[in-house]
XYZ file of C-alpha atoms in Angstrom:
674
model
C 0.000 0.000 0.000
C 2.899 2.293 0.850
C 4.465 1.559 -2.464
C 1.132 2.065 -4.151
C 0.706 5.460 -2.438
C 4.209 6.508 -3.419
C 3.443 5.506 -6.945
C 0.330 7.673 -6.995
C 2.212 10.651 -5.596
C 4.877 10.209 -8.251
C 2.424 10.412 -11.043
C 2.289 13.836 -12.725
C -1.019 15.591 -12.663
C -2.295 16.125 -16.181
C -3.677 19.617 -16.956
C -7.171 19.842 -18.322
C -7.150 21.780 -21.594
C -10.351 23.584 -22.566
C -10.612 24.636 -26.190
C -12.956 27.583 -26.708
C -14.564 27.727 -30.144
C -13.477 30.829 -32.054
C -15.703 33.881 -32.050
C -17.822 34.073 -35.251
C -17.041 37.067 -37.504
C -20.687 38.156 -37.281
C -20.363 38.459 -33.486
C -17.050 40.322 -33.836
C -18.721 42.749 -36.261
C -21.677 43.249 -33.916
C -19.291 43.812 -31.005
C -17.448 46.553 -32.942
C -20.645 48.354 -33.909
C -22.080 48.131 -30.400
C -18.889 49.256 -28.648
C -18.496 52.229 -30.991
C -22.188 53.183 -30.791
C -22.297 53.280 -26.990
C -19.149 55.400 -26.614
C -20.087 57.660 -29.551
C -23.635 58.288 -28.323
C -22.560 58.978 -24.734
C -19.619 61.145 -25.833
C -16.982 59.132 -23.969
C -13.240 59.411 -24.482
C -12.476 55.753 -25.180
C -9.393 55.967 -22.911
C -11.757 56.595 -19.974
C -13.846 53.483 -20.656
C -12.996 50.099 -19.123
C -14.355 47.448 -21.503
C -14.655 43.863 -20.315
C -13.785 40.803 -22.369
C -16.534 39.401 -24.559
C -18.480 36.593 -22.890
C -18.823 33.787 -25.493
C -22.559 33.285 -25.076
C -22.541 32.069 -28.692
C -21.209 28.719 -27.366
C -23.989 27.955 -24.887
C -26.774 29.517 -26.942
C -25.516 28.030 -30.227
C -26.364 31.303 -31.929
C -24.409 34.451 -32.902
C -24.705 36.289 -29.576
C -22.364 38.022 -27.145
C -22.265 39.939 -23.902
C -19.835 42.480 -22.472
C -19.819 45.497 -20.186
C -18.393 49.012 -20.288
C -17.406 50.606 -16.980
C -17.636 54.400 -17.172
C -16.447 55.416 -13.727
C -18.777 56.483 -10.940
C -22.253 57.949 -10.539
C -23.454 59.324 -13.914
C -20.461 58.204 -15.959
C -17.650 60.046 -17.729
C -19.452 60.915 -20.961
C -20.928 64.125 -22.296
C -24.332 62.483 -21.970
C -25.070 61.424 -18.366
C -26.172 57.855 -17.676
C -29.470 57.196 -15.931
C -31.145 54.073 -14.552
C -34.560 55.736 -14.682
C -35.244 55.206 -18.372
C -32.766 52.665 -19.836
C -34.929 52.105 -22.917
C -34.244 55.681 -24.019
C -30.515 54.937 -24.346
C -31.046 51.443 -25.750
C -33.452 52.831 -28.378
C -30.776 55.332 -29.440
C -28.157 52.557 -29.583
C -30.472 50.365 -31.669
C -31.197 53.251 -34.040
C -27.462 53.853 -34.412
C -26.792 50.180 -35.149
C -29.509 50.105 -37.832
C -28.102 53.238 -39.480
C -24.477 52.062 -39.433
C -25.421 48.723 -40.993
C -27.465 50.496 -43.695
C -24.530 52.803 -44.471
C -22.308 49.749 -45.113
C -19.119 51.484 -43.888
C -15.733 49.906 -44.570
C -13.983 48.060 -41.706
C -10.179 48.114 -41.838
C -7.919 45.708 -39.963
C -4.229 45.947 -39.157
C -1.679 44.392 -36.818
C 0.613 46.036 -34.280
C 2.055 45.266 -30.871
C 0.246 45.982 -27.626
C 2.843 48.624 -26.673
C 2.701 50.421 -30.017
C -1.101 50.408 -29.949
C -1.211 52.054 -26.519
C 1.449 54.603 -27.537
C -0.339 55.525 -30.767
C -4.012 55.158 -29.892
C -4.301 55.043 -26.080
C -5.319 52.298 -23.683
C -8.950 52.516 -24.808
C -8.275 50.228 -27.789
C -7.887 47.224 -25.449
C -10.334 45.304 -23.251
C -10.286 42.822 -20.381
C -9.063 40.003 -22.614
C -5.735 41.762 -23.205
C -4.580 42.159 -19.584
C -2.399 39.045 -19.732
C -0.998 39.848 -23.158
C 2.682 40.762 -23.232
C 3.782 44.203 -24.378
C 5.474 42.821 -27.471
C 2.609 40.538 -28.517
C 1.114 41.245 -31.920
C -2.612 42.049 -31.825
C -5.192 42.548 -34.561
C -7.096 45.848 -34.517
C -10.199 46.958 -36.404
C -11.054 50.541 -37.385
C -14.341 52.067 -38.532
C -13.923 55.715 -39.502
C -15.248 58.022 -36.789
C -16.820 55.142 -34.819
C -14.389 52.726 -33.203
C -10.781 51.558 -33.081
C -10.126 48.514 -30.901
C -8.885 44.936 -30.847
C -11.940 42.763 -31.635
C -12.498 39.206 -30.385
C -12.068 37.919 -33.962
C -11.610 39.221 -37.498
C -14.859 41.001 -38.462
C -16.515 41.306 -41.836
C -15.135 43.827 -44.369
C -17.951 46.326 -43.807
C -20.679 47.184 -41.328
C -23.227 45.857 -43.813
C -21.753 42.371 -43.439
C -24.513 41.587 -40.951
C -28.245 41.986 -41.499
C -28.969 43.342 -38.023
C -27.547 43.670 -34.519
C -30.217 43.531 -31.825
C -29.711 44.872 -28.300
C -31.430 42.289 -26.084
C -33.320 43.630 -23.087
C -34.980 42.133 -20.020
C -33.719 39.927 -17.189
C -30.076 38.844 -17.486
C -29.739 40.923 -20.647
C -28.635 44.533 -21.245
C -28.744 46.848 -18.238
C -27.570 50.207 -16.906
C -26.131 50.896 -13.455
C -25.844 54.610 -12.666
C -27.062 57.375 -10.401
C -25.846 60.146 -8.110
C -25.396 57.611 -5.289
C -24.187 54.737 -7.464
C -20.723 53.322 -6.743
C -20.175 52.725 -10.441
C -21.558 53.725 -13.807
C -21.784 50.714 -16.090
C -23.547 49.601 -19.252
C -24.018 45.845 -19.716
C -24.724 44.873 -23.303
C -26.243 41.580 -24.425
C -26.699 41.364 -28.178
C -27.810 39.046 -30.945
C -26.678 39.196 -34.569
C -28.914 38.392 -37.521
C -26.537 37.141 -40.188
C -26.722 37.967 -43.888
C -28.337 35.448 -46.237
C -25.146 34.920 -48.252
C -21.508 34.512 -47.071
C -19.775 37.854 -46.525
C -16.135 38.788 -47.087
C -13.853 39.126 -44.065
C -11.819 42.285 -43.448
C -8.280 42.032 -44.811
C -5.141 43.212 -43.032
C -3.893 46.539 -44.373
C -2.271 49.831 -43.413
C -2.345 50.916 -39.806
C -4.726 53.690 -38.801
C -3.113 57.050 -38.032
C -3.060 58.922 -34.721
C -5.121 61.656 -36.377
C -7.839 59.194 -37.333
C -7.973 57.905 -33.749
C -7.974 61.367 -32.162
C -11.762 62.060 -32.439
C -12.380 58.846 -30.487
C -10.199 60.163 -27.665
C -12.184 63.342 -27.181
C -15.078 63.546 -24.741
C -17.542 64.695 -27.383
C -20.751 63.132 -28.704
C -19.784 61.663 -32.073
C -23.052 60.186 -33.343
C -26.246 61.949 -34.364
C -28.315 59.647 -32.134
C -26.389 60.973 -29.135
C -26.970 64.591 -30.133
C -30.685 63.901 -30.579
C -30.835 62.228 -27.163
C -28.984 65.141 -25.534
C -31.411 67.626 -27.117
C -34.362 65.528 -25.982
C -33.098 65.415 -22.393
C -32.414 69.156 -22.419
C -35.951 69.826 -23.663
C -37.398 67.546 -20.988
C -35.368 69.311 -18.315
C -36.498 72.691 -19.583
C -40.106 71.514 -19.593
C -39.792 70.182 -16.023
C -38.307 73.457 -14.844
C -41.059 75.397 -16.561
C -43.736 73.235 -14.952
C -42.142 73.701 -11.521
C -41.973 77.440 -12.047
C -45.618 77.529 -13.131
C -46.705 75.631 -10.025
C -44.826 78.026 -7.757
C -46.154 81.224 -9.276
C -49.397 82.619 -7.932
C -49.946 85.076 -10.731
C -50.369 82.808 -13.768
C -50.749 85.742 -16.114
C -47.322 87.064 -15.155
C -45.849 83.613 -15.723
C -47.265 83.405 -19.259
C -45.946 86.864 -20.051
C -42.502 85.958 -18.686
C -42.379 82.704 -20.652
C -43.398 84.434 -23.883
C -40.754 87.105 -23.364
C -38.090 84.471 -22.612
C -38.994 82.517 -25.749
C -38.844 85.643 -27.882
C -35.444 86.558 -26.455
C -34.062 83.048 -26.984
C -35.252 82.907 -30.576
C -34.452 86.523 -31.417
C -33.027 86.821 -34.914
C -29.799 88.796 -35.156
C -28.383 89.568 -38.603
C -25.655 92.154 -39.123
C -22.208 92.179 -40.794
C -20.580 90.860 -37.617
C -23.087 88.424 -36.146
C -25.753 86.015 -37.400
C -27.706 83.972 -34.869
C -31.154 82.705 -33.968
C -33.803 81.264 -36.264
C -33.647 83.242 -39.489
C -36.998 84.426 -40.866
C -36.070 85.662 -44.327
C -39.470 87.245 -44.898
C -39.079 89.383 -41.782
C -35.491 90.137 -42.762
C -36.559 91.493 -46.142
C -39.168 93.672 -44.431
C -36.619 94.897 -41.890
C -33.940 95.727 -44.476
C -36.374 97.131 -47.031
C -35.223 94.967 -49.934
C -37.529 93.021 -52.289
C -38.093 89.345 -52.890
C -37.135 87.976 -56.303
C -40.531 87.075 -57.744
C -41.393 84.880 -60.732
C -41.747 87.734 -63.274
C -38.285 89.073 -62.351
C -36.813 85.564 -62.517
C -38.380 85.049 -65.943
C -36.970 88.353 -67.183
C -33.521 87.420 -65.883
C -33.797 84.098 -67.707
C -34.754 85.794 -70.993
C -31.758 88.150 -70.839
C -29.223 85.413 -69.981
C -30.353 81.927 -70.987
C -32.414 83.434 -73.805
C -29.295 85.038 -75.295
C -27.387 81.760 -75.172
C -24.822 83.010 -72.662
C -25.621 80.219 -70.175
C -27.623 76.967 -70.602
C -29.952 77.493 -67.611
C -30.594 79.626 -64.558
C -28.239 78.873 -61.705
C -29.600 76.401 -59.151
C -29.253 79.131 -56.478
C -31.896 81.112 -58.386
C -34.077 78.108 -59.211
C -34.215 77.145 -55.520
C -34.586 80.592 -53.991
C -31.144 80.610 -52.352
C -30.459 84.006 -53.913
C -33.840 85.403 -52.970
C -33.785 89.158 -52.395
C -32.588 92.205 -54.327
C -32.271 95.931 -54.624
C -32.882 97.440 -58.088
C -32.186 94.230 -60.010
C -34.787 95.337 -62.545
C -32.727 98.473 -63.216
C -29.653 96.342 -63.924
C -31.690 94.274 -66.368
C -32.796 97.537 -68.016
C -29.106 98.350 -68.543
C -28.450 94.888 -69.997
C -31.457 95.163 -72.294
C -30.408 98.648 -73.468
C -26.796 97.596 -74.008
C -25.486 99.959 -71.326
C -22.328 99.003 -69.409
C -22.419 97.219 -66.042
C -19.977 95.337 -63.835
C -20.012 92.930 -60.900
C -18.445 93.577 -57.509
C -17.981 91.019 -54.738
C -15.359 90.355 -52.088
C -13.777 88.216 -49.422
C -12.422 88.994 -45.962
C -9.355 86.715 -45.656
C -9.616 85.410 -42.081
C -8.210 81.910 -42.649
C -5.875 80.233 -45.126
C -8.492 77.627 -45.992
C -11.897 78.713 -47.271
C -14.954 76.558 -46.583
C -17.990 75.698 -48.694
C -19.960 78.607 -47.243
C -17.334 81.014 -48.606
C -17.650 79.331 -51.997
C -21.372 80.063 -52.418
C -21.176 83.756 -53.521
C -18.223 83.049 -55.819
C -19.973 80.142 -57.566
C -22.950 82.402 -58.225
C -20.801 85.383 -59.251
C -18.968 83.176 -61.758
C -22.347 82.275 -63.283
C -23.352 85.956 -63.388
C -20.131 86.830 -65.191
C -20.910 84.199 -67.837
C -24.574 85.175 -67.995
C -23.953 88.921 -68.500
C -20.488 88.610 -70.123
C -19.329 91.515 -67.979
C -16.270 92.634 -65.995
C -15.852 91.723 -62.324
C -13.869 93.297 -59.476
C -13.136 91.259 -56.328
C -12.116 93.105 -53.171
C -9.868 91.346 -50.626
C -10.447 93.180 -47.341
C -7.179 92.286 -45.603
C -7.270 95.741 -43.980
C -10.669 95.034 -42.392
C -9.551 91.706 -40.930
C -6.547 93.363 -39.298
C -8.695 96.217 -37.959
C -11.209 93.810 -36.397
C -9.024 90.790 -35.540
C -5.413 91.971 -35.653
C -3.055 91.699 -32.698
C -0.015 93.514 -31.375
C 2.648 92.194 -29.012
C 5.624 94.020 -27.568
C 8.752 92.811 -29.307
C 6.875 90.820 -31.983
C 4.876 93.750 -33.354
C 1.564 93.368 -35.179
C 0.273 90.707 -37.558
C -0.837 92.862 -40.491
C 1.406 90.896 -42.855
C -0.383 87.707 -41.791
C -3.659 88.938 -43.299
C -1.872 90.107 -46.437
C -0.570 86.544 -46.796
C -4.073 85.120 -46.375
C -5.163 87.287 -49.313
C -2.773 85.405 -51.586
C -4.012 82.016 -50.348
C -7.709 82.902 -50.640
C -7.168 84.400 -54.086
C -6.017 80.973 -55.305
C -9.347 79.469 -54.214
C -11.246 82.313 -55.903
C -9.362 81.915 -59.184
C -10.104 78.174 -59.052
C -13.839 78.981 -59.273
C -13.481 79.519 -63.027
C -13.671 83.286 -63.593
C -12.556 84.857 -66.875
C -9.035 86.265 -66.538
C -9.497 88.986 -69.141
C -12.646 90.247 -67.374
C -11.633 89.841 -63.688
C -9.567 92.056 -61.386
C -8.717 90.854 -57.871
C -7.313 93.513 -55.567
C -6.012 93.809 -52.014
C -7.169 96.867 -50.108
C -3.674 97.223 -48.662
C -2.241 97.517 -52.187
C -5.006 99.216 -54.188
C -6.566 101.650 -51.701
C -4.724 104.623 -53.219
C -6.773 104.390 -56.420
C -10.019 104.353 -54.426
C -8.962 107.019 -51.942
C -10.705 109.992 -53.627
C -14.044 108.148 -53.457
C -13.342 106.949 -49.907
C -12.789 110.571 -48.861
C -16.041 111.626 -50.549
C -17.939 108.914 -48.640
C -16.336 109.942 -45.343
C -17.414 113.511 -46.017
C -20.997 112.403 -46.713
C -21.560 110.043 -43.757
C -21.584 111.103 -40.107
C -20.051 109.112 -37.284
C -23.499 108.823 -35.712
C -24.805 107.203 -38.906
C -21.977 104.646 -38.968
C -22.414 103.878 -35.264
C -26.172 103.517 -35.702
C -25.870 101.122 -38.655
C -23.038 98.961 -37.341
C -23.512 99.252 -33.578
C -20.144 100.866 -32.819
C -19.614 102.921 -29.677
C -16.825 104.937 -28.107
C -14.719 101.812 -27.535
C -14.396 101.021 -31.271
C -11.044 101.841 -32.852
C -10.990 104.511 -35.550
C -10.401 101.911 -38.266
C -13.739 100.202 -37.607
C -15.601 103.471 -38.072
C -13.609 104.335 -41.203
C -13.770 100.940 -42.917
C -17.390 100.968 -44.228
C -16.343 103.650 -46.722
C -13.556 101.352 -47.994
C -16.068 98.553 -48.686
C -18.453 101.049 -50.286
C -15.917 102.573 -52.693
C -15.758 99.660 -55.222
C -19.522 100.190 -55.782
C -18.539 103.162 -57.969
C -16.868 102.477 -61.306
C -14.747 105.638 -60.914
C -12.764 103.785 -58.217
C -11.268 101.846 -61.164
C -10.017 104.499 -63.615
C -7.737 102.006 -65.382
C -9.480 98.675 -64.762
C -12.938 99.912 -65.876
C -11.696 102.971 -67.765
C -14.227 104.971 -65.754
C -14.534 108.505 -64.434
C -17.194 110.113 -62.247
C -19.368 110.840 -65.291
C -19.632 107.143 -66.251
C -22.990 105.431 -66.828
C -21.605 102.067 -65.738
C -23.880 100.378 -63.179
C -22.780 97.980 -60.447
C -24.391 94.689 -59.319
C -23.226 93.199 -56.012
C -23.964 89.522 -55.207
C -23.545 88.950 -51.454
C -25.060 87.323 -48.377
C -27.841 89.438 -46.906
C -25.856 90.205 -43.731
C -23.644 92.501 -45.859
C -26.595 94.662 -46.895
C -26.044 97.371 -44.205
C -22.774 98.413 -45.874
C -24.556 99.075 -49.123
C -27.646 100.708 -47.639
C -25.229 103.329 -46.370
C -23.575 103.425 -49.806
C -26.850 103.901 -51.660
C -27.847 106.766 -49.350
C -24.855 108.874 -50.468
C -24.354 107.509 -54.000
C -25.764 110.620 -55.714
C -22.837 112.623 -54.305
C -20.243 110.448 -56.046
C -21.490 110.530 -59.660
C -21.824 113.523 -61.952
C -23.750 111.845 -64.771
C -27.451 112.449 -64.069
C -28.453 109.883 -66.704
C -26.971 107.039 -64.647
C -29.762 104.450 -64.597
C -29.615 103.960 -60.803
C -28.542 107.495 -59.852
C -25.131 106.070 -58.981
C -26.551 103.484 -56.548
C -25.269 99.913 -56.659
C -27.779 97.118 -57.208
C -27.678 94.075 -54.929
C -28.757 90.453 -55.074
C -28.821 88.683 -51.683
C -28.285 85.065 -50.722
C -29.560 83.094 -47.762
C -27.039 81.743 -45.288
C -25.273 78.433 -45.764
C -26.078 76.521 -42.532
C -23.394 74.994 -40.293
C -23.303 71.230 -39.871
C -24.698 71.375 -36.334
C -28.001 72.915 -37.313
C -29.865 74.938 -39.909
C -29.687 78.218 -37.991
C -27.299 81.107 -38.524
C -24.332 80.706 -40.830
C -21.163 78.637 -41.054
C -18.020 79.752 -39.198
C -14.308 79.174 -39.861
C -13.620 79.193 -36.130
C -15.381 75.834 -35.586
C -13.691 73.279 -37.844
C -16.428 70.714 -37.222
C -19.157 73.126 -38.365
C -17.743 73.349 -41.881
C -16.322 71.438 -44.824
C -13.114 73.182 -45.862
C -11.793 73.239 -49.414
C -8.635 71.548 -48.096
C -10.477 68.611 -46.480
C -9.666 65.083 -47.615
C -12.407 62.685 -48.788
C -12.092 60.890 -45.437
C -12.518 64.137 -43.481
C -15.590 65.039 -45.528
C -17.077 61.605 -44.862
C -16.359 61.833 -41.130
C -17.695 65.368 -40.672
C -20.946 64.701 -42.537
C -21.650 61.378 -40.839
C -20.688 62.541 -37.344
C -21.718 66.196 -37.267
C -24.451 66.893 -39.847
C -27.625 67.534 -37.848
C -30.400 65.128 -38.776
C -34.042 65.965 -39.269
C -34.832 62.246 -39.295
C -36.743 60.399 -36.596
C -35.208 58.464 -33.691
C -36.135 55.008 -34.958
C -36.785 53.262 -38.245
C -40.442 52.778 -37.357
C -40.959 56.483 -36.631
C -39.008 57.479 -39.744
C -41.216 55.297 -41.924
C -44.318 56.691 -40.206
C -43.469 60.399 -40.017
C -40.562 60.987 -42.408
C -37.818 63.578 -41.922
C -38.090 67.305 -41.218
C -36.360 68.567 -44.365
C -36.097 72.149 -43.098
C -34.075 71.018 -40.082
C -32.016 68.345 -41.836
C -28.613 69.817 -42.716
C -27.692 67.113 -45.241
C -30.796 67.802 -47.332
C -30.294 71.572 -47.059
C -26.708 71.198 -48.271
C -27.918 69.109 -51.222
C -30.150 72.086 -52.131
C -26.976 74.139 -52.447
C -24.740 71.652 -54.263
C -26.740 68.939 -56.068
C -27.303 70.221 -59.596
C -30.036 67.793 -60.708
C -33.464 69.222 -59.773
C -35.255 65.933 -60.425
C -32.919 63.970 -58.159
C -33.223 66.583 -55.406
C -37.021 66.447 -55.614
C -36.948 62.652 -55.439
C -34.650 62.664 -52.386
C -36.904 65.210 -50.695
C -40.053 63.181 -51.317
C -38.546 59.868 -50.194
C -36.721 61.250 -47.153
C -39.681 63.413 -46.172
C -41.992 60.391 -46.255
C -39.564 57.748 -44.939
C -39.895 55.564 -48.033
C -37.905 54.548 -51.114
C -34.138 54.454 -51.598
C -33.508 57.644 -49.603
C -35.795 56.811 -46.675
C -33.092 57.266 -44.023
C -30.612 59.866 -42.824
C -27.747 57.512 -43.630
C -28.727 57.258 -47.301
C -29.074 61.032 -47.662
C -25.725 61.595 -45.965
C -24.092 59.075 -48.281
C -25.354 60.990 -51.323
C -24.189 64.315 -49.883
C -20.733 62.913 -49.116
C -20.368 61.777 -52.741
C -21.468 65.185 -54.083
C -19.118 67.137 -51.802
C -16.151 64.836 -52.362
C -16.476 65.389 -56.111
C -16.840 69.189 -55.799
C -13.924 69.576 -53.382
C -11.646 67.216 -55.349
C -12.204 69.129 -58.599
C -11.665 72.435 -56.803
C -8.404 71.187 -55.248
C -7.199 70.018 -58.665
C -7.830 73.470 -60.177
C -6.336 75.284 -57.182
C -3.136 73.233 -57.297
C -2.445 74.752 -60.710
C -2.653 78.335 -59.393
C 0.773 79.715 -58.415
C 1.590 82.967 -56.617
C 2.878 84.261 -59.927
C -0.518 83.490 -61.456
C -2.271 85.323 -58.594
C -0.111 88.382 -59.242
C -1.298 88.420 -62.864
C -4.926 88.523 -61.717
C -4.079 91.314 -59.247
C -2.176 93.458 -61.752
C -4.024 96.684 -62.550
C -5.125 96.395 -66.170
C -8.122 97.153 -68.376
C -10.725 94.334 -68.223
C -13.507 95.708 -70.446
């Protein structure tokens, strides 16, 4: 027995080896979409999220399922959107809507390999999960990347695109998905149980390729809401909070009449429309704006007359889409300009650009695209003012030792001029000038305008007070001067007795400059037979909305509110899909029932500006507005917009690349352009 015992003790214990079946690619794809959706909707920096390993529920359930959790710190979580246990379905509905949209958009999934150390160095710790804790620093790992959504090491190689699965369903109920959060909660956590509905036919797996860049990963490492479903949910919660506060205030007030009055006043103040040369905000009512400014709407008879004198003469094949769609909608004395065209009297175009950034965006492009059409339509000369002086006056800086940055704005003029030239203007009929270089020629007319306009008038129009520098008060005369042909004695071969009329295409916020100009115009011309009495004519455009919402106008200061003419195709795709405000509904069922709000949907509004085909635009509007057909969803409309913008920007970049500084100097050389 002793020998037998010794023999047993001498035997080596054999280790039990458990082989886990590999994770199906459909589950890996669903995991990627779900992980990216949750963090993107909540606005979580992925480095702040602690993601567990994937529980292989697909083994026990013999179906493509999975379960994992995301720890987001304490209490309400670390995202832009706070977590709440009170209404978990609200978040899960948003996640489900996001999953449906991402699958419909069929976005490419890229895979690459790198070591654990290199991945953390390049992309942060948020690309790993609980399954990687025992991995060595030098171990090679596979990573998957979906542009603007997720970058992480998946449990298996996923399909080549998000459309590789038919559907990913967030399972709810007992032992399924759940939220733990609250002001007294010890942790904020989202548990996610999901099921994948696989495609009918076999799908291609993602192939290993080039590694993602740090720049591509950076948006995922910022604590900002990255998906439209998250922005909609944030707006919904803010509205609910506002409504709750209003109800509480109403209950506490004895005088209900005073409460109603206060609420009405608050609403009016919040929605107050502000439009001036320096600020555009609030909900823009263009009808009220026309009444306020005293301009006139472009009606059908005027549009028909314009068509007869341009398209009818064979100068252009059709009216510009900006006219057909009411984007250029208001005018001053456009009929008088058409009288000049009909009578064969001379006229010219004047527009401009304030060079505030080296890269122009699509909003800056709008007036130049239309002006280029006007030049073709009327076969007339054009002067383009670069107000580098204005930008220094309003935004310039001075530092002891370094001096001022006036030369910086002069340099921006050269860069912006390249973009303007790339719009396709006629060289022999176009003169681009910098105020800093050309102001001497205009100075006699500038002095005449100064003499005719009081400081009180300038302050009243532009809102200046005693704190404004002298340049701000003086500048309106500099912008007014090109409205008079005599400011171009060589370029337009004009003197004060000229009959040449001026048409100015511009956004309607620039109208105050030219209202002032028109008030004193009779003092700057000596020819009493001038058709407009020396006044310039104007044609106004509506504002090009920023990506975040169809109010106000686009700004260069917020890079995510705009598509710049230097953006890559990938940047255009990311900005539209992540930041373009949607007028669509929160779920597929609601979208099919109610359709989208086209007035609020930025992607559709941008298509109105840039999609040339009227029939296609009408079709998209009908289908998206009713939630039916090919363009039933926000994702489909965004896809079409991305394709349109990528083509426009690529062609513009190709033309701009051919414009050298030497070429710009030719366009800016003073010469006769008649």
